[in-house]
Short mmCIF file of C-alpha atoms in Angstrom, two decimals:
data_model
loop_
_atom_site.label_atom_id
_atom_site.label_comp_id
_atom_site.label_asym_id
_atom_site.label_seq_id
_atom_site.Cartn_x
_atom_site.Cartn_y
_atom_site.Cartn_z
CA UNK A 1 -20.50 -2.32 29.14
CA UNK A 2 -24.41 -1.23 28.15
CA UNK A 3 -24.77 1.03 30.72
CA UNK A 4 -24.52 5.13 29.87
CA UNK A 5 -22.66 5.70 32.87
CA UNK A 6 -19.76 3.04 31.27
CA UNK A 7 -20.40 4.74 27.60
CA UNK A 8 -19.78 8.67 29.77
CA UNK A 9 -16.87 7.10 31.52
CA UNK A 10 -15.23 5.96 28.36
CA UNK A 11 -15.59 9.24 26.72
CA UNK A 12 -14.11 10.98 29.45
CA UNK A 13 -11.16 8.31 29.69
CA UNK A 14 -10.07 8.28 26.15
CA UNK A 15 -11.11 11.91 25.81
CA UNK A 16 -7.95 12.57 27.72
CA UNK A 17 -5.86 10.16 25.76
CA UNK A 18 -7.32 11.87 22.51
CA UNK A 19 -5.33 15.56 23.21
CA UNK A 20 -2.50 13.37 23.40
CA UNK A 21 -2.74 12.17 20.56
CA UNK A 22 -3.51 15.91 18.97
CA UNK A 23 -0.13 16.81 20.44
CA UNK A 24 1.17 14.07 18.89
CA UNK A 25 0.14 14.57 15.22
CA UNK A 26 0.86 18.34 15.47
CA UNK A 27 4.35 17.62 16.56
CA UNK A 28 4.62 15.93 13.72
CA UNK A 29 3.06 18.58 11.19
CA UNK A 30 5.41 20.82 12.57
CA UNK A 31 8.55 18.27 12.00
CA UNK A 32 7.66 17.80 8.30
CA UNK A 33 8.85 20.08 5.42
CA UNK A 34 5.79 20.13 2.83
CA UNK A 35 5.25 23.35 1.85
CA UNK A 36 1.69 22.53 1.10
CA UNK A 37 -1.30 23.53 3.94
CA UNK A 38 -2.29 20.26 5.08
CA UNK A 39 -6.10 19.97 6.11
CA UNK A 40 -6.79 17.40 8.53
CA UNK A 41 -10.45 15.79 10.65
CA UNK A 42 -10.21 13.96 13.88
CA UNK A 43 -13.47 12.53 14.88
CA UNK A 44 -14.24 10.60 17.54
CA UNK A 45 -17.02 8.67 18.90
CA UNK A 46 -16.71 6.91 22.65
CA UNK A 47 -13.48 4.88 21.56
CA UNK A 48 -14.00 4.88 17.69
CA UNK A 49 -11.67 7.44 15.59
CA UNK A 50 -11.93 8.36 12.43
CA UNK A 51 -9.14 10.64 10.33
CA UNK A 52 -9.10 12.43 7.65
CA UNK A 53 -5.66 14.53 6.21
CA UNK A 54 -4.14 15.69 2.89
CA UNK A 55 -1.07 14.60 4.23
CA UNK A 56 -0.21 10.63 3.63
CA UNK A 57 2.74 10.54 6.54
CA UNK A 58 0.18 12.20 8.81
CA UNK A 59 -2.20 9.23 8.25
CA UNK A 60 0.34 6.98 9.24
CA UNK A 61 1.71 8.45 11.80
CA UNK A 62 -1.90 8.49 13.74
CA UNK A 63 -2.10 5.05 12.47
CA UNK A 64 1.30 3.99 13.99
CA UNK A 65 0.38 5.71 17.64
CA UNK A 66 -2.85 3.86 17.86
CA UNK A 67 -1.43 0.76 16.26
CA UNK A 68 1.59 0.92 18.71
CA UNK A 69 -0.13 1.46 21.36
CA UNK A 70 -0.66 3.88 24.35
CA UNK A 71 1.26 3.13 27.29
CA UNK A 72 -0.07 5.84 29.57
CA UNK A 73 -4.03 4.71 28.89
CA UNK A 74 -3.44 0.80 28.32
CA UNK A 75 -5.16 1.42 25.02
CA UNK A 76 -3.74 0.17 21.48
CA UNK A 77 -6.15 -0.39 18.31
CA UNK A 78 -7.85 -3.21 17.03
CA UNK A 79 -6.04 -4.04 13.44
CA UNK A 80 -8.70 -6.17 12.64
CA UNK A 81 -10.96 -3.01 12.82
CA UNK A 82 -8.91 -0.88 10.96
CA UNK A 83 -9.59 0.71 7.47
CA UNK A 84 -7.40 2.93 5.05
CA UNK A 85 -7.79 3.85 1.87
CA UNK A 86 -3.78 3.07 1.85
CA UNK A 87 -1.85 0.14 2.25
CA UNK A 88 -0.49 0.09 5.45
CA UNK A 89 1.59 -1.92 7.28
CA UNK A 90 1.57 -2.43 11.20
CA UNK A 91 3.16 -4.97 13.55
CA UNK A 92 -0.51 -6.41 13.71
CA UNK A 93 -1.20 -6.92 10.17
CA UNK A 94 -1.41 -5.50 7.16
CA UNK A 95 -4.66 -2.91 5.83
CA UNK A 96 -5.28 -2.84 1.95
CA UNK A 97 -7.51 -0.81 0.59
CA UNK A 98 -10.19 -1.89 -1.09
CA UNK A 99 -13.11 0.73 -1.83
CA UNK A 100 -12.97 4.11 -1.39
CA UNK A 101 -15.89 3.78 1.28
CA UNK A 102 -15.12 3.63 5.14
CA UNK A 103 -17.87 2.36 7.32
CA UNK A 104 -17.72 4.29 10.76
CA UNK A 105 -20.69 5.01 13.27
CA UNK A 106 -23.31 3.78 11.06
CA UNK A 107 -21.89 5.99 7.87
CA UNK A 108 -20.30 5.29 5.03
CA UNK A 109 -17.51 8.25 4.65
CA UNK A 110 -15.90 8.04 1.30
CA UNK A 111 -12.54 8.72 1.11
CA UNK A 112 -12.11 10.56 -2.19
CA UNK A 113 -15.17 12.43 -2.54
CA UNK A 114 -15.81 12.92 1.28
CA UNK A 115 -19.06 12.43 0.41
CA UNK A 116 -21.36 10.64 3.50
CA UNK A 117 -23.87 8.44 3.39
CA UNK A 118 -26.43 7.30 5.88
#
């Protein structure tokens, strides 16, 4: 699990499993009736994800297809590692919010301001 080659081996793995995911979410954009432009940030890093969207359903929905897992790449995410800045509910457990802050890959991304800090 230390070894580059496992870390390049990942990212090609869920890399795949990641544009499904994309078609997901933009099926969904295109299903829903807000008249508003939504603006939306998909990060990844090796097998961490981190999302960002105007659009409340949209956060859920990504939330509910990692949360309920995907059957195609045996992959399904950790509740226990999951933030929101929105109480959400998933067959795992529940997520409140409780700063504005989110800790991923060593930053703190806040949630409001989307200001970053190292």
């Amino acid at each position: 699990q230390g070894s580059i080659l496992s870390q390049l081996l990942c990212c090609v793995y869920i890399g795949q499993c990641e544009k499904l995911i994309k078609r997901q979410i933009a099926k969904h954009s295109s299903s829903s009736s807000s008249a508003r432009p939504v603006c939306r940030l998909l990060m990844r890093h090796v097998d961490d994800f981190i999302f960002f969207t105007t659009d409340k359903c949209e956060a859920i929905g990504f939330a509910d297809i990692l949360h309920g897992g995907i059957d195609a790449y045996n992959m399904v995410a950790n509740a226990d590692k999951t933030a929101t800045n929105f109480a959400y509910n998933s067959s795992a457990g529940t997520t409140e919010c409780r700063s504005p802050w989110i800790a991923w890959c060593g930053f703190l991304w806040n949630t409001k301001t989307l200001n970053v800090r190292a």
